[in-house]
XYZ file of C-alpha atoms in Angstrom:
738
model
C 52.280 -28.320 46.325
C 51.020 -31.564 44.838
C 48.973 -30.284 41.891
C 51.852 -29.461 39.584
C 55.573 -29.127 39.274
C 56.541 -25.578 38.351
C 59.979 -24.364 37.409
C 59.675 -21.002 39.141
C 58.273 -19.469 42.274
C 56.289 -16.250 42.047
C 59.367 -14.307 43.221
C 61.263 -15.579 40.193
C 58.564 -14.865 37.589
C 59.599 -11.908 35.445
C 57.975 -9.660 32.878
C 59.249 -11.838 30.020
C 57.693 -14.951 31.589
C 54.328 -13.217 31.836
C 54.584 -11.859 28.294
C 55.394 -15.298 26.838
C 52.573 -16.929 28.818
C 50.257 -14.258 27.397
C 50.422 -16.034 24.056
C 50.426 -12.929 21.884
C 47.285 -11.505 23.528
C 49.118 -9.796 26.368
C 51.079 -6.670 25.473
C 54.431 -5.956 27.060
C 52.893 -3.024 28.947
C 50.165 -5.289 30.337
C 52.815 -7.823 31.361
C 54.703 -5.064 33.177
C 51.503 -3.993 34.962
C 50.739 -7.528 36.124
C 54.339 -7.927 37.270
C 54.083 -4.692 39.250
C 50.883 -5.881 40.966
C 52.542 -9.203 41.810
C 55.586 -7.482 43.316
C 53.355 -5.192 45.376
C 51.379 -8.196 46.617
C 54.572 -10.040 47.582
C 55.841 -7.024 49.472
C 52.507 -6.573 51.266
C 52.298 -10.214 52.299
C 55.930 -11.011 53.109
C 55.406 -10.974 56.877
C 52.385 -13.285 56.708
C 52.815 -16.967 57.489
C 50.466 -17.753 54.622
C 52.062 -15.241 52.286
C 51.250 -17.252 49.148
C 47.529 -17.052 49.928
C 47.772 -13.312 50.498
C 49.648 -12.825 47.220
C 47.047 -14.748 45.224
C 44.190 -12.934 46.990
C 45.735 -9.555 46.202
C 46.440 -10.347 42.530
C 42.964 -11.765 41.897
C 41.379 -8.870 43.765
C 43.003 -6.386 41.360
C 41.411 -8.229 38.390
C 44.621 -8.043 36.355
C 44.144 -11.655 35.241
C 41.399 -11.333 32.634
C 38.935 -14.004 31.443
C 40.229 -13.564 27.880
C 43.880 -14.104 28.841
C 45.357 -17.453 27.753
C 45.067 -20.238 30.301
C 48.859 -20.496 30.277
C 49.055 -17.074 31.936
C 46.592 -18.026 34.674
C 48.526 -21.263 35.183
C 51.857 -19.462 35.450
C 50.650 -17.090 38.150
C 48.601 -19.600 40.193
C 51.132 -22.417 40.193
C 54.131 -20.168 40.795
C 52.342 -18.464 43.712
C 51.777 -21.853 45.325
C 55.019 -23.512 44.118
C 56.385 -24.025 47.641
C 53.032 -24.512 49.342
C 53.089 -27.398 51.822
C 49.608 -28.922 51.964
C 50.560 -31.084 54.948
C 51.046 -27.918 57.009
C 48.741 -25.367 55.376
C 45.997 -27.494 53.862
C 44.971 -27.079 50.210
C 45.894 -23.818 48.413
C 43.038 -21.310 48.385
C 41.768 -19.389 45.368
C 38.587 -17.605 46.551
C 37.886 -15.574 49.686
C 34.554 -14.345 51.090
C 33.792 -10.677 51.594
C 32.100 -9.659 54.845
C 29.972 -7.091 53.057
C 28.835 -9.558 50.387
C 28.272 -12.341 52.935
C 25.663 -10.248 54.741
C 23.707 -9.884 51.489
C 23.468 -13.619 50.762
C 20.301 -15.604 51.485
C 21.790 -17.408 54.462
C 23.805 -14.389 55.582
C 20.627 -12.337 56.016
C 19.094 -15.135 58.093
C 22.221 -15.425 60.227
C 22.237 -11.683 60.882
C 18.603 -11.839 62.053
C 18.598 -15.114 63.974
C 22.276 -15.587 64.859
C 22.263 -13.308 67.934
C 19.058 -14.955 69.223
C 20.262 -18.520 68.725
C 23.970 -18.152 69.543
C 23.888 -15.218 71.946
C 27.086 -13.239 72.333
C 29.004 -15.953 70.446
C 27.542 -14.630 67.201
C 29.777 -12.115 65.407
C 29.010 -12.099 61.688
C 28.158 -14.573 58.868
C 31.800 -15.411 58.165
C 33.212 -15.603 61.700
C 30.151 -17.445 63.044
C 29.280 -19.713 60.120
C 30.676 -22.893 61.693
C 28.933 -22.177 65.005
C 25.651 -21.509 63.237
C 25.910 -24.635 61.077
C 26.739 -26.787 64.105
C 23.678 -25.333 65.830
C 21.510 -26.469 62.885
C 22.857 -30.016 63.285
C 21.829 -30.068 66.962
C 18.534 -28.235 66.361
C 17.399 -28.999 62.799
C 13.784 -28.238 63.683
C 14.725 -24.619 64.451
C 16.585 -24.199 61.165
C 13.805 -25.700 59.057
C 11.139 -23.584 60.748
C 13.111 -20.536 59.552
C 13.946 -21.793 56.053
C 10.412 -22.872 55.174
C 9.391 -19.211 55.386
C 12.116 -18.308 52.850
C 10.977 -20.731 50.148
C 7.871 -20.662 47.986
C 6.256 -23.497 49.947
C 2.561 -23.154 50.865
C 0.790 -25.854 52.854
C -2.841 -26.788 52.200
C -2.771 -28.129 55.757
C 0.153 -27.006 57.956
C 2.441 -29.455 59.781
C 1.719 -30.324 63.410
C 5.420 -29.820 64.111
C 8.732 -29.745 62.237
C 10.182 -33.033 63.493
C 8.729 -35.987 65.397
C 11.273 -38.493 66.740
C 8.916 -40.637 68.834
C 8.738 -43.470 66.285
C 11.985 -45.345 66.940
C 11.443 -47.546 63.865
C 12.195 -44.438 61.768
C 15.824 -43.470 62.453
C 15.470 -40.517 60.091
C 12.528 -39.129 62.062
C 9.131 -37.993 60.789
C 9.329 -34.567 59.163
C 6.471 -32.049 58.882
C 3.896 -34.620 60.115
C 0.282 -33.912 59.233
C 1.116 -31.433 56.486
C -0.651 -31.587 53.129
C 0.366 -29.750 49.949
C 1.110 -30.023 46.254
C 4.740 -29.094 45.640
C 4.129 -28.483 41.917
C 1.471 -25.900 42.781
C 4.041 -24.199 45.035
C 6.300 -23.879 41.983
C 3.589 -22.280 39.857
C 1.859 -19.760 42.099
C 3.002 -16.170 42.635
C 4.342 -15.358 46.091
C 5.295 -12.266 48.068
C 8.408 -13.849 49.619
C 10.305 -14.914 47.657
C 9.025 -12.396 45.132
C 7.375 -14.291 42.284
C 4.906 -12.476 40.052
C 2.830 -13.640 37.123
C 5.012 -11.691 34.713
C 8.279 -12.938 36.262
C 10.446 -14.837 33.778
C 10.156 -18.504 34.726
C 12.206 -20.128 31.946
C 14.652 -18.806 29.365
C 15.782 -21.132 26.573
C 17.255 -21.536 23.106
C 17.131 -24.389 20.598
C 20.371 -25.706 19.161
C 20.635 -24.586 15.559
C 18.727 -21.350 16.103
C 20.498 -18.170 15.105
C 22.912 -17.512 17.959
C 22.416 -13.795 17.399
C 18.658 -14.012 17.873
C 17.007 -13.267 21.201
C 16.594 -16.094 23.673
C 13.062 -17.401 24.265
C 11.230 -16.611 27.491
C 8.117 -17.850 29.263
C 6.520 -16.082 32.223
C 5.273 -17.725 35.399
C 1.665 -17.232 34.271
C 2.339 -18.768 30.862
C 4.131 -21.706 32.486
C 1.222 -22.261 34.877
C -1.293 -22.241 32.011
C 0.734 -24.780 30.048
C 1.109 -27.066 33.072
C -2.638 -26.865 33.779
C -3.387 -27.761 30.148
C -1.280 -30.933 30.452
C -2.618 -31.727 33.935
C -6.191 -31.665 32.603
C -5.223 -34.086 29.831
C -3.532 -36.358 32.362
C -6.535 -36.265 34.668
C -8.764 -37.349 31.790
C -6.506 -40.286 30.897
C -4.949 -41.554 34.133
C -5.754 -42.138 37.803
C -4.184 -40.337 40.737
C -1.173 -42.295 41.932
C -0.334 -43.697 38.495
C 3.370 -43.780 37.614
C 4.111 -41.951 34.352
C 7.598 -41.906 32.856
C 9.509 -39.133 31.115
C 12.313 -40.106 28.710
C 13.387 -37.004 26.791
C 15.913 -34.172 26.948
C 15.317 -31.486 29.583
C 13.330 -29.123 27.406
C 10.617 -26.622 28.302
C 8.010 -29.257 27.429
C 9.735 -31.830 29.646
C 9.576 -29.393 32.572
C 5.886 -28.691 31.881
C 5.128 -32.421 31.776
C 7.082 -33.061 34.978
C 5.165 -30.415 36.927
C 1.828 -31.465 35.412
C 2.256 -35.089 36.463
C 2.855 -34.011 40.074
C 0.095 -31.371 39.989
C -2.341 -34.125 38.904
C -1.343 -36.371 41.794
C 0.567 -38.878 39.677
C 4.187 -39.999 40.062
C 7.014 -39.096 37.671
C 9.309 -41.934 36.614
C 12.638 -40.383 35.619
C 14.487 -42.062 32.746
C 17.571 -40.552 31.110
C 17.334 -40.110 27.348
C 20.702 -41.838 26.867
C 19.516 -45.242 28.087
C 19.338 -48.319 25.878
C 16.019 -50.125 25.469
C 16.906 -52.773 28.058
C 17.587 -50.140 30.714
C 14.375 -48.291 29.853
C 12.427 -51.549 30.150
C 13.903 -52.270 33.590
C 12.812 -48.872 34.887
C 9.340 -49.174 33.401
C 8.929 -52.606 34.975
C 10.202 -51.653 38.431
C 8.099 -48.486 38.575
C 4.999 -50.102 37.012
C 4.673 -47.100 34.728
C 1.330 -46.760 32.952
C 2.724 -44.561 30.168
C 5.791 -42.674 29.006
C 6.334 -39.229 27.481
C 9.123 -39.134 24.915
C 10.233 -37.503 21.637
C 10.471 -38.901 18.131
C 14.129 -37.853 17.854
C 16.922 -36.132 19.770
C 18.986 -33.434 18.074
C 22.593 -33.171 19.254
C 25.448 -31.373 17.531
C 23.374 -30.930 14.387
C 22.617 -34.661 14.133
C 19.268 -36.389 14.638
C 19.102 -39.567 16.746
C 16.016 -41.818 17.065
C 14.416 -41.951 20.525
C 10.854 -43.196 19.997
C 12.063 -46.432 18.377
C 14.340 -47.077 21.341
C 11.510 -46.462 23.804
C 9.115 -48.710 21.855
C 11.693 -51.494 21.998
C 11.242 -51.377 25.802
C 7.531 -52.256 25.308
C 5.818 -49.493 27.299
C 2.043 -49.678 27.792
C 1.448 -46.316 26.144
C 3.591 -43.565 24.633
C 2.682 -39.887 24.416
C 4.999 -38.698 21.650
C 6.317 -35.173 21.196
C 7.958 -33.954 17.985
C 11.519 -32.700 18.329
C 10.449 -29.772 16.150
C 7.270 -28.485 14.552
C 3.762 -29.723 15.405
C 3.741 -33.187 13.808
C 5.759 -36.230 14.848
C 8.131 -37.695 12.286
C 7.475 -41.414 12.848
C 4.642 -43.937 12.562
C 2.982 -44.563 15.945
C 1.904 -47.871 17.447
C -1.865 -48.331 17.724
C -1.947 -47.654 21.494
C 0.269 -44.560 21.324
C -0.809 -40.957 20.860
C 0.840 -37.794 19.598
C 1.344 -34.782 21.856
C -0.994 -32.727 19.650
C -3.821 -35.252 19.942
C -3.190 -35.759 23.669
C -3.811 -32.039 24.275
C -6.554 -31.590 21.654
C -9.467 -32.309 24.003
C -8.362 -29.738 26.530
C -7.886 -27.022 23.939
C -11.692 -27.167 23.554
C -12.326 -27.548 27.286
C -14.610 -24.923 28.819
C -12.084 -24.044 31.547
C -8.690 -24.988 30.080
C -6.815 -22.691 32.511
C -8.358 -24.181 35.637
C -7.211 -27.257 37.529
C -7.616 -28.306 41.151
C -4.296 -29.762 42.343
C -4.103 -33.092 44.125
C -3.272 -32.156 47.704
C -1.375 -35.003 49.330
C 0.514 -35.707 52.583
C 4.068 -34.392 52.564
C 5.527 -37.915 52.546
C 3.593 -38.904 49.401
C 5.716 -40.086 46.505
C 6.071 -37.650 43.575
C 9.054 -39.003 41.625
C 10.823 -42.324 41.162
C 14.501 -41.902 40.330
C 17.157 -44.567 39.887
C 20.734 -45.054 40.940
C 23.269 -45.401 38.155
C 22.989 -49.165 38.214
C 26.716 -49.825 37.861
C 26.228 -53.206 39.540
C 23.042 -55.260 39.332
C 19.570 -53.759 39.058
C 19.450 -50.008 39.695
C 17.871 -48.993 43.007
C 14.439 -47.392 42.576
C 14.560 -44.347 44.826
C 11.293 -42.605 45.715
C 11.210 -38.856 46.159
C 8.469 -37.460 48.367
C 7.309 -33.838 48.646
C 10.000 -33.396 51.294
C 12.730 -34.020 48.716
C 12.281 -30.772 46.719
C 12.226 -28.783 49.965
C 15.591 -30.244 50.947
C 17.246 -29.872 47.550
C 16.000 -26.306 47.131
C 17.182 -25.295 50.597
C 20.713 -26.483 49.776
C 20.875 -24.364 46.625
C 19.361 -21.415 48.513
C 21.904 -21.629 51.359
C 25.122 -22.805 49.691
C 24.850 -21.618 46.077
C 22.829 -18.538 47.059
C 20.186 -19.071 44.367
C 17.255 -16.659 44.496
C 15.147 -13.981 42.849
C 17.034 -12.296 40.010
C 19.249 -15.292 39.277
C 19.339 -17.172 35.989
C 20.294 -20.744 36.848
C 21.639 -23.125 34.203
C 22.921 -26.681 34.608
C 23.176 -29.049 31.608
C 21.412 -32.143 32.910
C 18.390 -34.378 32.410
C 15.243 -35.226 34.364
C 16.492 -38.821 34.375
C 19.218 -37.827 36.814
C 18.799 -36.236 40.207
C 20.230 -32.881 39.107
C 17.274 -32.389 36.755
C 14.588 -32.247 39.452
C 16.981 -30.433 41.825
C 17.571 -27.701 39.236
C 13.864 -27.383 38.455
C 12.738 -27.028 42.079
C 15.720 -24.852 43.039
C 14.508 -22.283 40.505
C 10.755 -22.377 40.961
C 10.766 -22.519 44.773
C 13.240 -19.621 45.117
C 12.043 -17.309 42.359
C 15.067 -17.833 40.110
C 14.786 -18.231 36.332
C 15.486 -21.673 34.865
C 17.813 -21.575 31.831
C 17.576 -24.472 29.352
C 19.604 -25.130 26.211
C 17.843 -27.554 23.874
C 20.923 -29.229 22.465
C 24.447 -30.342 23.210
C 26.329 -28.419 25.917
C 29.663 -29.386 24.342
C 29.933 -26.658 21.742
C 30.060 -22.922 21.292
C 26.278 -22.692 20.915
C 25.812 -23.543 24.574
C 28.481 -21.075 25.661
C 26.803 -18.340 23.614
C 23.471 -19.182 25.248
C 25.030 -18.805 28.707
C 26.219 -15.346 27.683
C 22.983 -14.244 25.997
C 20.663 -15.576 28.702
C 22.622 -13.689 31.344
C 23.281 -16.833 33.371
C 24.350 -15.958 36.928
C 24.765 -19.493 38.287
C 26.244 -22.191 36.036
C 26.331 -25.816 37.106
C 28.700 -28.319 35.527
C 30.217 -31.762 35.746
C 34.034 -31.993 35.629
C 34.189 -33.895 32.331
C 32.142 -31.137 30.692
C 34.567 -28.478 31.942
C 37.486 -30.529 30.639
C 35.899 -30.605 27.173
C 35.194 -26.859 27.175
C 38.787 -26.165 28.130
C 40.345 -28.549 25.611
C 38.346 -27.369 22.581
C 38.401 -23.710 23.687
C 34.756 -23.333 22.637
C 33.951 -20.245 24.705
C 36.802 -18.112 23.392
C 35.585 -14.558 22.872
C 32.401 -15.063 24.898
C 31.530 -13.100 28.032
C 30.682 -15.182 31.102
C 31.339 -12.428 33.630
C 27.684 -12.191 34.718
C 28.223 -15.541 36.428
C 28.433 -14.961 40.190
C 29.146 -18.587 41.048
C 29.673 -21.956 39.434
C 28.637 -25.324 40.825
C 30.022 -28.785 40.181
C 28.965 -32.348 40.948
C 28.975 -35.899 39.611
C 32.656 -36.750 39.881
C 35.901 -35.476 41.343
C 36.962 -32.091 40.004
C 40.307 -31.502 38.327
C 42.261 -28.578 39.821
C 43.563 -27.219 36.510
C 40.176 -27.501 34.816
C 38.603 -25.617 37.716
C 41.329 -22.974 37.501
C 40.318 -22.465 33.866
C 36.584 -22.357 34.665
C 36.817 -19.953 37.593
C 39.033 -17.603 35.598
C 36.249 -17.115 33.036
C 34.355 -14.951 35.514
C 37.243 -13.223 37.337
C 37.684 -16.147 39.744
C 34.180 -16.584 41.044
C 33.750 -19.548 43.417
C 32.959 -23.071 42.238
C 30.510 -24.549 44.747
C 31.405 -28.230 44.930
C 28.400 -30.472 45.672
C 28.492 -34.128 46.698
C 25.417 -36.046 47.716
C 23.044 -38.615 46.362
C 19.631 -39.225 44.845
C 18.536 -40.915 48.074
C 19.459 -37.775 50.049
C 17.788 -35.354 47.607
C 20.720 -33.061 48.282
C 24.434 -32.707 48.916
C 25.789 -33.732 52.301
C 29.079 -31.864 51.746
C 29.457 -28.617 49.825
C 31.397 -25.432 49.451
C 30.145 -22.340 51.242
C 30.088 -18.627 50.356
C 31.216 -17.918 53.941
C 34.521 -19.794 53.751
C 37.677 -19.516 51.613
C 37.643 -22.114 48.843
C 40.201 -24.512 47.361
C 39.882 -26.055 43.910
C 38.380 -29.537 43.943
C 37.635 -29.470 47.687
C 34.584 -29.116 49.910
C 34.707 -26.702 52.818
C 31.838 -27.950 54.985
C 29.028 -30.375 55.577
C 25.725 -28.922 54.372
C 23.283 -27.192 56.691
C 21.796 -29.520 59.375
C 23.983 -32.406 58.143
C 25.948 -34.272 60.786
C 28.699 -36.655 59.747
C 31.771 -38.484 60.988
C 34.699 -40.050 59.169
C 35.280 -43.635 60.291
C 38.564 -45.471 60.662
C 38.963 -49.071 59.444
C 37.415 -50.329 62.715
C 34.333 -48.136 62.356
C 35.466 -45.700 65.036
C 34.965 -41.977 64.228
C 38.044 -39.782 63.992
C 37.973 -36.547 66.028
C 36.324 -33.742 64.041
C 39.507 -31.658 63.997
C 41.834 -34.463 62.864
C 43.197 -34.804 59.317
C 42.223 -38.317 58.246
C 40.901 -40.636 55.531
C 37.958 -42.991 55.950
C 34.396 -43.903 55.057
C 31.764 -41.314 55.879
C 28.901 -42.032 58.261
C 25.896 -39.695 58.190
C 23.715 -38.740 61.136
C 20.297 -40.296 60.442
C 18.114 -37.196 61.108
C 18.067 -35.824 57.567
C 15.040 -34.049 56.104
C 14.409 -35.304 52.571
C 16.427 -38.517 52.797
C 14.692 -41.749 51.804
C 13.121 -44.104 54.317
C 12.269 -46.747 51.720
C 13.331 -48.207 48.367
C 10.965 -49.781 45.848
C 13.086 -52.795 44.928
C 15.561 -53.288 47.795
C 15.639 -53.422 51.575
C 16.285 -49.853 52.718
C 17.743 -50.908 56.055
C 20.122 -53.393 54.440
C 21.356 -50.811 51.939
C 21.813 -47.793 54.223
C 22.007 -48.935 57.847
C 22.953 -52.595 58.237
C 26.531 -52.970 59.465
C 27.007 -49.276 60.240
C 28.163 -48.336 63.753
C 26.322 -46.210 66.284
C 27.604 -42.824 67.393
C 26.286 -40.964 70.426
C 23.222 -43.189 70.414
C 22.560 -42.699 66.676
C 22.659 -45.491 64.127
C 24.769 -43.922 61.376
C 23.536 -43.927 57.785
C 25.752 -45.376 55.045
C 26.604 -43.307 51.991
C 29.663 -45.181 50.697
C 32.084 -42.320 50.007
C 35.673 -42.314 51.207
C 36.554 -38.838 52.455
C 39.866 -37.209 53.170
C 39.809 -34.416 55.727
C 42.790 -32.135 55.230
C 44.639 -29.801 57.519
C 42.339 -26.814 57.840
C 39.204 -28.955 57.671
C 38.688 -29.158 53.913
C 37.246 -32.359 52.476
C 38.293 -34.203 49.328
C 36.265 -37.147 48.031
C 38.623 -40.079 47.522
C 36.112 -42.201 45.630
C 33.724 -44.892 46.707
C 34.505 -47.411 49.377
C 35.157 -49.988 46.662
C 37.683 -47.670 44.921
C 40.206 -47.816 47.745
C 43.428 -49.735 47.262
C 46.177 -51.137 49.425
C 49.626 -50.491 47.965
C 52.434 -52.031 49.967
C 50.342 -51.968 53.135
C 49.367 -48.315 52.669
C 45.760 -47.426 51.932
C 45.068 -44.841 49.235
C 42.392 -44.123 46.664
C 42.062 -44.087 42.905
C 41.125 -40.415 42.964
C 44.234 -39.368 44.880
C 46.518 -41.106 42.379
C 44.573 -39.745 39.395
C 44.915 -36.195 40.718
C 48.685 -36.244 40.390
C 48.819 -38.355 37.212
C 46.409 -36.124 35.281
C 49.008 -33.324 35.292
C 52.109 -35.449 34.903
C 52.468 -34.946 31.136
C 50.986 -32.589 28.530
C 49.781 -35.513 26.404
C 47.311 -36.716 29.060
C 43.595 -35.995 28.810
C 42.624 -38.110 31.838
C 43.734 -41.116 33.845
C 42.072 -43.900 35.825
C 43.904 -45.779 38.560
C 42.976 -49.289 39.665
C 44.690 -51.940 41.730
C 44.464 -55.686 41.213
C 45.709 -58.665 43.155
C 48.106 -60.930 41.197
C 46.583 -64.335 40.312
C 49.215 -66.101 42.416
C 48.802 -63.774 45.403
C 51.002 -61.007 46.749
C 50.707 -57.233 47.058
C 48.205 -55.351 44.927
C 49.497 -54.066 41.585
C 48.861 -50.459 40.548
C 47.689 -50.036 36.948
C 47.103 -46.642 35.318
C 44.741 -46.371 32.346
C 45.281 -43.319 30.134
C 43.279 -41.431 27.518
C 45.552 -39.178 25.452
C 44.653 -35.761 24.095
C 43.798 -35.640 20.407
C 46.920 -35.395 18.260
C 49.304 -36.708 20.922
C 51.242 -39.965 20.884
C 52.976 -41.449 23.882
C 54.573 -44.781 24.834
C 53.206 -46.725 27.837
C 56.701 -47.402 29.187
C 57.607 -43.726 29.107
C 54.364 -42.838 30.879
C 55.052 -45.539 33.440
C 58.343 -43.814 34.290
C 56.679 -40.397 34.414
C 53.804 -41.642 36.606
C 56.109 -43.478 38.982
C 58.200 -40.366 39.529
C 55.153 -38.141 39.965
C 53.423 -40.488 42.415
C 56.559 -41.111 44.444
C 57.318 -37.382 44.626
C 53.830 -36.179 45.451
C 52.197 -39.080 47.281
C 54.440 -41.828 48.593
C 57.949 -43.003 47.587
C 56.869 -46.616 48.169
C 54.118 -46.594 45.536
C 55.094 -48.299 42.276
C 53.277 -48.321 38.939
C 53.052 -51.868 37.629
C 51.530 -51.180 34.227
C 50.188 -48.406 31.992
C 47.424 -49.012 29.455
C 46.523 -46.422 26.800
C 42.906 -46.688 25.641
C 40.722 -44.452 23.411
C 38.065 -43.697 26.061
C 36.926 -44.758 29.531
C 33.813 -46.824 30.218
C 31.215 -44.691 31.985
C 27.684 -44.927 33.268
C 24.948 -42.992 31.520
C 25.437 -40.278 34.170
C 29.120 -40.082 33.159
C 30.559 -41.735 36.267
C 33.799 -43.563 35.602
C 33.444 -47.365 35.728
C 36.741 -48.335 37.338
C 35.228 -51.748 38.039
C 35.162 -52.501 34.295
C 38.821 -51.491 33.931
C 39.724 -53.530 37.010
C 37.971 -56.606 35.600
C 39.730 -56.135 32.270
C 43.220 -56.065 33.747
C 42.366 -58.910 36.148
C 41.334 -61.032 33.157
C 44.558 -60.213 31.289
C 46.660 -61.198 34.302
C 44.699 -64.411 34.721
C 45.188 -65.383 31.052
C 48.879 -64.512 31.226
C 49.376 -66.641 34.348
C 47.995 -69.718 32.547
C 50.316 -69.377 29.542
């Protein structure tokens, strides 16, 4: 197994090993009990070809590994179970397994049980056995799938669509979806519905402010209260702006931010999403590209008990008008420009309005723009990506089908409306009947973990770097996260050991990996509750999504072949963009891509590795591939093995550079050490070389190791390997001239 080197196999692990790994929490009697369960599992599985999987499944199923046990104990059992696991033969080691009974109770499972026999005939067996067949059917017949799913979401049309999909316009490779339909997607979020069950007194949002007494009750707002607040803001907007105006939001994802977001769309205006971490120059670029008429923001941001100015940063970007909210209390804590207005004054007129709780939504065609989001902008000007009313339908359907979000769930994901996960989270709650959970503060400390416990969060979304921090500072020790039925993860490649830690906090619930893009309004590959799961891997393409993995000549590999290559997406994709505001859409997503079965494939830019068994691992972007001694590999693959090569390592980044005088690419590993650890680059170079040659390829050589305090990242926390690559390229160039 490539994730770690372990001294013992599970057969060799004894009671003393378990007791020591228990770190003083585990009693000797508990160690003996766990050892007994392990021995029984080994005996039960010894005749199975995949005996390691059966052992792990049996041990986890008995719940003898507790969330409060030290991570060292979970590590000992997991890594010793899979010590001799050969991924080249068996695929990645599995940690979670679906239950047939539970699968039939999921959102998608219920649909499959009803429609599977009709659509697949006698080929349909059950949600687990027939999942791949059913998903493949949705790729061939997306119009059938969407006609079913639209009835499961809280989507009400003012004028119904003429059909689900129209492919007659050949200038639109993505097709025309729900033509002729008219609606207001924000109104769909706010109105009660019979199916899914949303009532006026249903809890719409649960939240807590950082710094509040952690022992106090969480705050709640009902659907009716949310609707009244949104209508209040929509009336103020309607008095001040014109339908179609672009209005920006640059503030943390608070209850007020959500209200403003929905109100802008309800009023027929367009949200401009700007992350609250951006510098003034980046804010100005987004205001200019979107032609925003105004911006909602806060006077300050409170994080970790500290107050940071936000209004001053926004003003530096020279917006036309600012509507300013106070971070706390009723009055803002700064002096306003002449053209700006406080939140209190902005709403004052409508508090005296004769019908403050009434507003007629702007009903618009389904392909009308509701939100302008931006790519990370790691190179050049960020792409301005328009979301239409189709986008929330797509993103919600993915959460409904793959994460199983619905009525009764409390869904939390630390994010921001400036990034795509913000709107996805918002719509995934309000269009399925789930409760949105918001923590007004930093997710890096114990306060957030306590909120997750107290709010009764059932679905917790993360990014891998956040999980790494939680694990390293042990901030949720003593908290109860066992109400969580599934985790979700996106944004960057997951670390196996960090995911082992996270999953263990809720008795090894699945982590639904999600990989997609703002321009897709969804994930194109995900995990599934109908398939066994492996840490850091995706088990399937998402519903209706067709894709191929291309070789270096642009030829698709067979679907059942283990391979590595750039992904090509089938163009028929409800919710995907058909235009960009500041770039040529065809040039960005289609130009230079091959055709497949008469379809012009859509570019996404990810390099995927398909393993034995059909699991998918993201190997980075197309520009993160490297050629080492004539062998192609990726930064991510090298980082996976280096991250666990030594206990001093917090994280690694692998880049390759061409020597100034030519020759083979040189492999350079950048390292951030854990707090309190010291290590020498030359020693790490030896350790990395051995690890890489043992686990990846004996021909790969590490040229250099650089220890740095932190990695350069985008505002959305994506690692900027390009910056590291440029840095080492510059050093080599200077050295060659000396």
